[in-house]
Short mmCIF file of C-alpha atoms and ligand atoms in Angstrom, two decimals:
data_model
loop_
_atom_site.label_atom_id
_atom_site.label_comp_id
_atom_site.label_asym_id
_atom_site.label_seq_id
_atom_site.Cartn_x
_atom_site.Cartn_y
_atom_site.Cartn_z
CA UNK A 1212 -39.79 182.61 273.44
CA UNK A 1213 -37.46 181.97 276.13
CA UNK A 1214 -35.22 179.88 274.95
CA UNK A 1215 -32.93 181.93 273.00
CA UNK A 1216 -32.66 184.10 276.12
CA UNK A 1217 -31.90 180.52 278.60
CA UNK A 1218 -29.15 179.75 276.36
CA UNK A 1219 -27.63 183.13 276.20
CA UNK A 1220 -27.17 182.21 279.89
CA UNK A 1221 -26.44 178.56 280.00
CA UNK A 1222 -25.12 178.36 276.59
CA UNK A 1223 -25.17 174.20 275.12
CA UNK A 1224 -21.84 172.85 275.41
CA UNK A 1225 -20.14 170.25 273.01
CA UNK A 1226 -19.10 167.55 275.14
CA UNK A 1227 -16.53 166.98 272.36
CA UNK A 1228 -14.60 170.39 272.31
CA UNK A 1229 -16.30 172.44 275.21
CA UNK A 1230 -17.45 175.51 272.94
CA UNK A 1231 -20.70 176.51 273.34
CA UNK A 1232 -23.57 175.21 270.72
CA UNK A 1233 -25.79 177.52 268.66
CA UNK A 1234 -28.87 176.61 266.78
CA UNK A 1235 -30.80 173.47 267.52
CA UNK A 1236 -28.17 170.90 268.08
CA UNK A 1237 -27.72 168.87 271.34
CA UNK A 1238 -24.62 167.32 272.85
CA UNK A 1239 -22.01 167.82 269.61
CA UNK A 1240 -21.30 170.62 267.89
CA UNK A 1241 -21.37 170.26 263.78
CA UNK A 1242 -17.57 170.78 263.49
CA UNK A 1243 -17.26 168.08 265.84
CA UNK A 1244 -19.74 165.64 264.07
CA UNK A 1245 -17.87 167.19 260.62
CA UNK A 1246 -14.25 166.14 262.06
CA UNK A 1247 -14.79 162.47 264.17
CA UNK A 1248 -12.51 160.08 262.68
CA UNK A 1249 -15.15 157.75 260.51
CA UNK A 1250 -14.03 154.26 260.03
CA UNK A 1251 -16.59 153.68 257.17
CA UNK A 1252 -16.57 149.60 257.34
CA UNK A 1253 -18.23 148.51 254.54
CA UNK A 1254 -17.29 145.22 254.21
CA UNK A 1255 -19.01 144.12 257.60
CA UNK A 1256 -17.91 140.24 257.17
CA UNK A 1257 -14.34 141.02 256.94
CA UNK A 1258 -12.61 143.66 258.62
CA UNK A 1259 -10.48 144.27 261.69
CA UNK A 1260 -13.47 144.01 264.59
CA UNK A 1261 -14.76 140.58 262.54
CA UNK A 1262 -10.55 139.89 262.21
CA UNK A 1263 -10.47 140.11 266.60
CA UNK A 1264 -12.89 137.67 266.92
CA UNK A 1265 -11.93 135.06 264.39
CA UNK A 1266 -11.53 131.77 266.21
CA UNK A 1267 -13.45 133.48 269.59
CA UNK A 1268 -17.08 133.70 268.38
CA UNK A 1269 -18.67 134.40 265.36
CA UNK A 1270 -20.68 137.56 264.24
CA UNK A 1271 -22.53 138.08 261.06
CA UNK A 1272 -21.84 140.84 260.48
CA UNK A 1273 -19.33 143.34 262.42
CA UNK A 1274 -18.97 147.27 262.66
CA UNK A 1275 -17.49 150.23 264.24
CA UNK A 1276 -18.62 153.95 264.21
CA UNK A 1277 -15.86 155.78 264.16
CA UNK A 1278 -12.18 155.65 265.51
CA UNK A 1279 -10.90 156.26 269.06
CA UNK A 1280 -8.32 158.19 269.61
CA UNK A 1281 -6.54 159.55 272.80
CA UNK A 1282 -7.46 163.32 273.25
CA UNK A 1283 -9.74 163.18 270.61
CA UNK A 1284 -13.11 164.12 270.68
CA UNK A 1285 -14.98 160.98 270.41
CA UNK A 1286 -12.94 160.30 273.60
CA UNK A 1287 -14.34 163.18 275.32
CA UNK A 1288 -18.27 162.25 274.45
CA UNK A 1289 -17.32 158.72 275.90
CA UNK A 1290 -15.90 160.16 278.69
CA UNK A 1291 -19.03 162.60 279.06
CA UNK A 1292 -21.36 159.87 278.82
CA UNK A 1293 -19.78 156.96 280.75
CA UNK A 1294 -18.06 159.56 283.81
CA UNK A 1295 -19.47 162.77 283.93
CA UNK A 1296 -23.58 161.59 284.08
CA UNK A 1297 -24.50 163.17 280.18
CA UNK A 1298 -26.57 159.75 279.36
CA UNK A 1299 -28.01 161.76 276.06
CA UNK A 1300 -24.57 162.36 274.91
CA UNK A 1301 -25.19 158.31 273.92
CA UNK A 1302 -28.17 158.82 272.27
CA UNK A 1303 -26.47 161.64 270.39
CA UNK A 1304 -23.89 159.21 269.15
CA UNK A 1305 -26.57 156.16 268.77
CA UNK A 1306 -28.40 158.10 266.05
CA UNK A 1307 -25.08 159.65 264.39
CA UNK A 1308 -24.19 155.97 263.96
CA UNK A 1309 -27.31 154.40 263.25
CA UNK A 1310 -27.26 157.43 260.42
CA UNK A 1311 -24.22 156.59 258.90
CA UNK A 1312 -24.34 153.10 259.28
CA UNK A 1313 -27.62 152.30 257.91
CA UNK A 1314 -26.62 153.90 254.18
CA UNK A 1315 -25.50 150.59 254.01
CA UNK A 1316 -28.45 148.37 254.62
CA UNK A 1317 -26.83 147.24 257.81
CA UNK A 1318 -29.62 147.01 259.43
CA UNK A 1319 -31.95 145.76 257.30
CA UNK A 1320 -31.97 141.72 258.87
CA UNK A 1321 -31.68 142.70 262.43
CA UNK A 1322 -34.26 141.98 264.37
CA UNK A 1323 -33.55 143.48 267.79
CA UNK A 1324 -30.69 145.86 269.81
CA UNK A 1325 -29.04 144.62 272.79
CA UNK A 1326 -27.00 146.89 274.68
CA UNK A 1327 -24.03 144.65 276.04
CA UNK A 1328 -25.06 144.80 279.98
CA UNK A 1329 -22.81 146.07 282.96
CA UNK A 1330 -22.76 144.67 286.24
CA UNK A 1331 -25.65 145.44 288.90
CA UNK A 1332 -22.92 147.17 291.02
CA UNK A 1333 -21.50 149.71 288.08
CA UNK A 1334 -24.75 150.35 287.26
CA UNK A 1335 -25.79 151.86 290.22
CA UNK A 1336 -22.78 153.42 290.81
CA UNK A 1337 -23.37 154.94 287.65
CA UNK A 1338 -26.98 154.85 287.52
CA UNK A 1339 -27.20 153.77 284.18
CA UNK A 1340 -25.71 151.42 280.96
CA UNK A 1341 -24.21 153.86 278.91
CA UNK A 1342 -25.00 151.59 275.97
CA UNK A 1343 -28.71 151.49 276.44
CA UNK A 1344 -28.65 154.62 275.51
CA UNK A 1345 -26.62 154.19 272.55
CA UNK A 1346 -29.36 151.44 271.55
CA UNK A 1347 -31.88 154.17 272.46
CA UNK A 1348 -30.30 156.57 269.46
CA UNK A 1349 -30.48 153.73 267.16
CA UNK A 1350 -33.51 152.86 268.05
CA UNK A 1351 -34.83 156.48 267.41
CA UNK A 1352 -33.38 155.98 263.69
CA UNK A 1353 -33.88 152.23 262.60
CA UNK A 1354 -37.03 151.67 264.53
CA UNK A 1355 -35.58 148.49 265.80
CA UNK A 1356 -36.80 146.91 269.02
CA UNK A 1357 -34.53 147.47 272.27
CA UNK A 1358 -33.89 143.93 274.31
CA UNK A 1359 -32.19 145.24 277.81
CA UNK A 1360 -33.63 141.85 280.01
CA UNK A 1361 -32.74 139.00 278.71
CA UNK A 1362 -29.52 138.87 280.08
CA UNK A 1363 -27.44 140.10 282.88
CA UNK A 1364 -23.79 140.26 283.98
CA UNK A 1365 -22.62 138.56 286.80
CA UNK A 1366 -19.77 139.22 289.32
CA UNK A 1367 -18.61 135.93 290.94
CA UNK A 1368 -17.97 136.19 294.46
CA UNK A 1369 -17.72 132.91 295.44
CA UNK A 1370 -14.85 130.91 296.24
CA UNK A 1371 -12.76 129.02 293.51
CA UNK A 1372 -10.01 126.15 293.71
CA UNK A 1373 -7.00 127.22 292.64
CA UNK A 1374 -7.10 124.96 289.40
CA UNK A 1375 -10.27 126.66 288.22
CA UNK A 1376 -9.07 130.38 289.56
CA UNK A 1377 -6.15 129.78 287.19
CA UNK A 1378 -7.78 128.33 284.02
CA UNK A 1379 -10.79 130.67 284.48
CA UNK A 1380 -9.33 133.98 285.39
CA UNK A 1381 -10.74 135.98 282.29
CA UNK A 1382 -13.98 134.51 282.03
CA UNK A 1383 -14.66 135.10 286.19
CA UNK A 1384 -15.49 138.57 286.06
CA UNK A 1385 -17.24 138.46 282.97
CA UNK A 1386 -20.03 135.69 283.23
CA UNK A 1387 -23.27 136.75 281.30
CA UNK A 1388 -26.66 134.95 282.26
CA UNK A 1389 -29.30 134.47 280.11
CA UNK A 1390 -32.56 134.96 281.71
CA UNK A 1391 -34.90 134.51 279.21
CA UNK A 1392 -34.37 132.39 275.88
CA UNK A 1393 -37.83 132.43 274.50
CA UNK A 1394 -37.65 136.09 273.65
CA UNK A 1395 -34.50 135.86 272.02
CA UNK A 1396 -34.89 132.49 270.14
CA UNK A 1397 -34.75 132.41 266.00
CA UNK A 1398 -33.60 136.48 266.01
CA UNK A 1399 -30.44 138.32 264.39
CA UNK A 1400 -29.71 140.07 267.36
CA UNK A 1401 -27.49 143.17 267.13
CA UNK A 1402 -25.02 143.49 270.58
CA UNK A 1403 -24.58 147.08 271.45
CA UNK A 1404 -21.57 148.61 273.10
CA UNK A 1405 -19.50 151.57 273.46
CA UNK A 1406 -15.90 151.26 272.94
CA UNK A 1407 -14.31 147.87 270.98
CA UNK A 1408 -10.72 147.00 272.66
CA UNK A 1409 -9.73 143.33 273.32
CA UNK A 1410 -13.26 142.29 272.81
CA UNK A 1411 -13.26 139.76 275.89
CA UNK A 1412 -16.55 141.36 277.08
CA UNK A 1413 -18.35 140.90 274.28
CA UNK A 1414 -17.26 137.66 273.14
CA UNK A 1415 -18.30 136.32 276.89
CA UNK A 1416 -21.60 138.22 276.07
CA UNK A 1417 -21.98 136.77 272.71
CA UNK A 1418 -20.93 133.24 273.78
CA UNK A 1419 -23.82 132.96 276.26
CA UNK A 1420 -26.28 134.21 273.57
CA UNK A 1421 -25.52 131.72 271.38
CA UNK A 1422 -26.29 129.24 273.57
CA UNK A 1423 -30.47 130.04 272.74
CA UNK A 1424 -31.58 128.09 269.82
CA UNK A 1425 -31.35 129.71 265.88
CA UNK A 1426 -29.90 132.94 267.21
CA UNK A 1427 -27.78 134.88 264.56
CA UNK A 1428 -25.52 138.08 266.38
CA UNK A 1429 -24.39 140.89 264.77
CA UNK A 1430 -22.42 143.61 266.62
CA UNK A 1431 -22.46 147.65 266.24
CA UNK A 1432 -20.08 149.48 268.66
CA UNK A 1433 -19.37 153.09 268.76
CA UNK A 1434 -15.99 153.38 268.99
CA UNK A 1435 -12.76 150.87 267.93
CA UNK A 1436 -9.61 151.70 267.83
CA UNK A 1437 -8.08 150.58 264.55
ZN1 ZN B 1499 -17.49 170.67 269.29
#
């Protein structure tokens, strides 16, 4: 009964294009869902995310949601969700994916979501991973299990000779620890993330899951932007 009369007063905003939303949607107005760029990769063993990682690390299958663009409005839910505290704004775009994506069957062999982790120290700053909650939408969708313990990002701290510091500069910062392989073992595993760019992150994320026995790894990322 009081609803209608709350959101005459605190009207929903789209985090996307800052009008104010009527009817029952949350987070993203239906022009804005109607008019984000959809990359619509079908062929999920060849295409430009499974073309970055040629060589690097190998996926199954690979996929993007939709495309990132500057000033667009996919960058203002990402910047919503990772800056400005709206966690559900991920869920949001977790189950808009999930939707679109799994027309295709893509999910149909995957056997559990892992959101790609952030450090300790980001994630308190920020007080959460803004990709568990993109898991969390898909979840909501597929049904699909959510892993978010098995393994953890590092920060390396400690000190380095100066042969190492040079050959292992881009790996330093991004050192992913598995902490349990039993749970993991003989599963497709599908990495979550948020935004796709020179794919460093996740291939240091994927390399240390593929170090547990019979694991297959898929990846589903929100944005990407080819
Ligand atoms: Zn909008």
């Amino acid at each position: 009964m009081l609803k209608p009369l709350f959101n005459l007063i605190y009207p929903k905003i789209c985090y996307a294009c800052g009008d104010a939303i009527q009817g029952k949607r949350e987070h993203i107005c239906i022009s804005c869902v109607a008019n984000l760029s959809f990359l619509k990769m079908q062929d999920f063993k060849n295409n430009p995310i499974q073309q970055l990682f040629l060589g690097r690390v190998h996926f199954e299958k690979a996929t993007a949601f939709a495309k990132f663009e500057n000033n667009g409005r996919l960058q203002n839910l990402l910047h919503a969700l990772k800056y400005k505290g709206v966690k559900e704004v991920g869920t949001t775009l977790g189950e808009l994916a999930a939707l679109d994506i799994g027309t295709t069957r893509f999910f149909d062999d995957i056997d559990i979501l892992l959101p790609v982790p952030i450090h300790d120290k980001k994630r308190k700053k920020r007080g959460y991973n803004q990709s568990q909650y993109i898991a969390e939408g898909i979840r909501n969708i597929t049904e699909l299990p959510i892993d978010s313990t098995s393994i953890r990002k590092e920060v390396h701290t400690k000190s380095q000779t100066r042969k190492q510091r040079y050959e292992r500069f881009e790996n330093a910062t991004k050192t992913f620890t598995l902490l349990d392989k039993d749970k993991l073992r003989d599963h497709h595993i599908l990495l979550i993330d948020d935004v796709i760019t020179t794919g460093s992150t996740l291939e240091a994320c994927a390399s240390a899951l593929l170090k547990i026995r019979n694991v297959r790894l898929s990846l589903l990322t929100i944005a990407a932007t080819y």
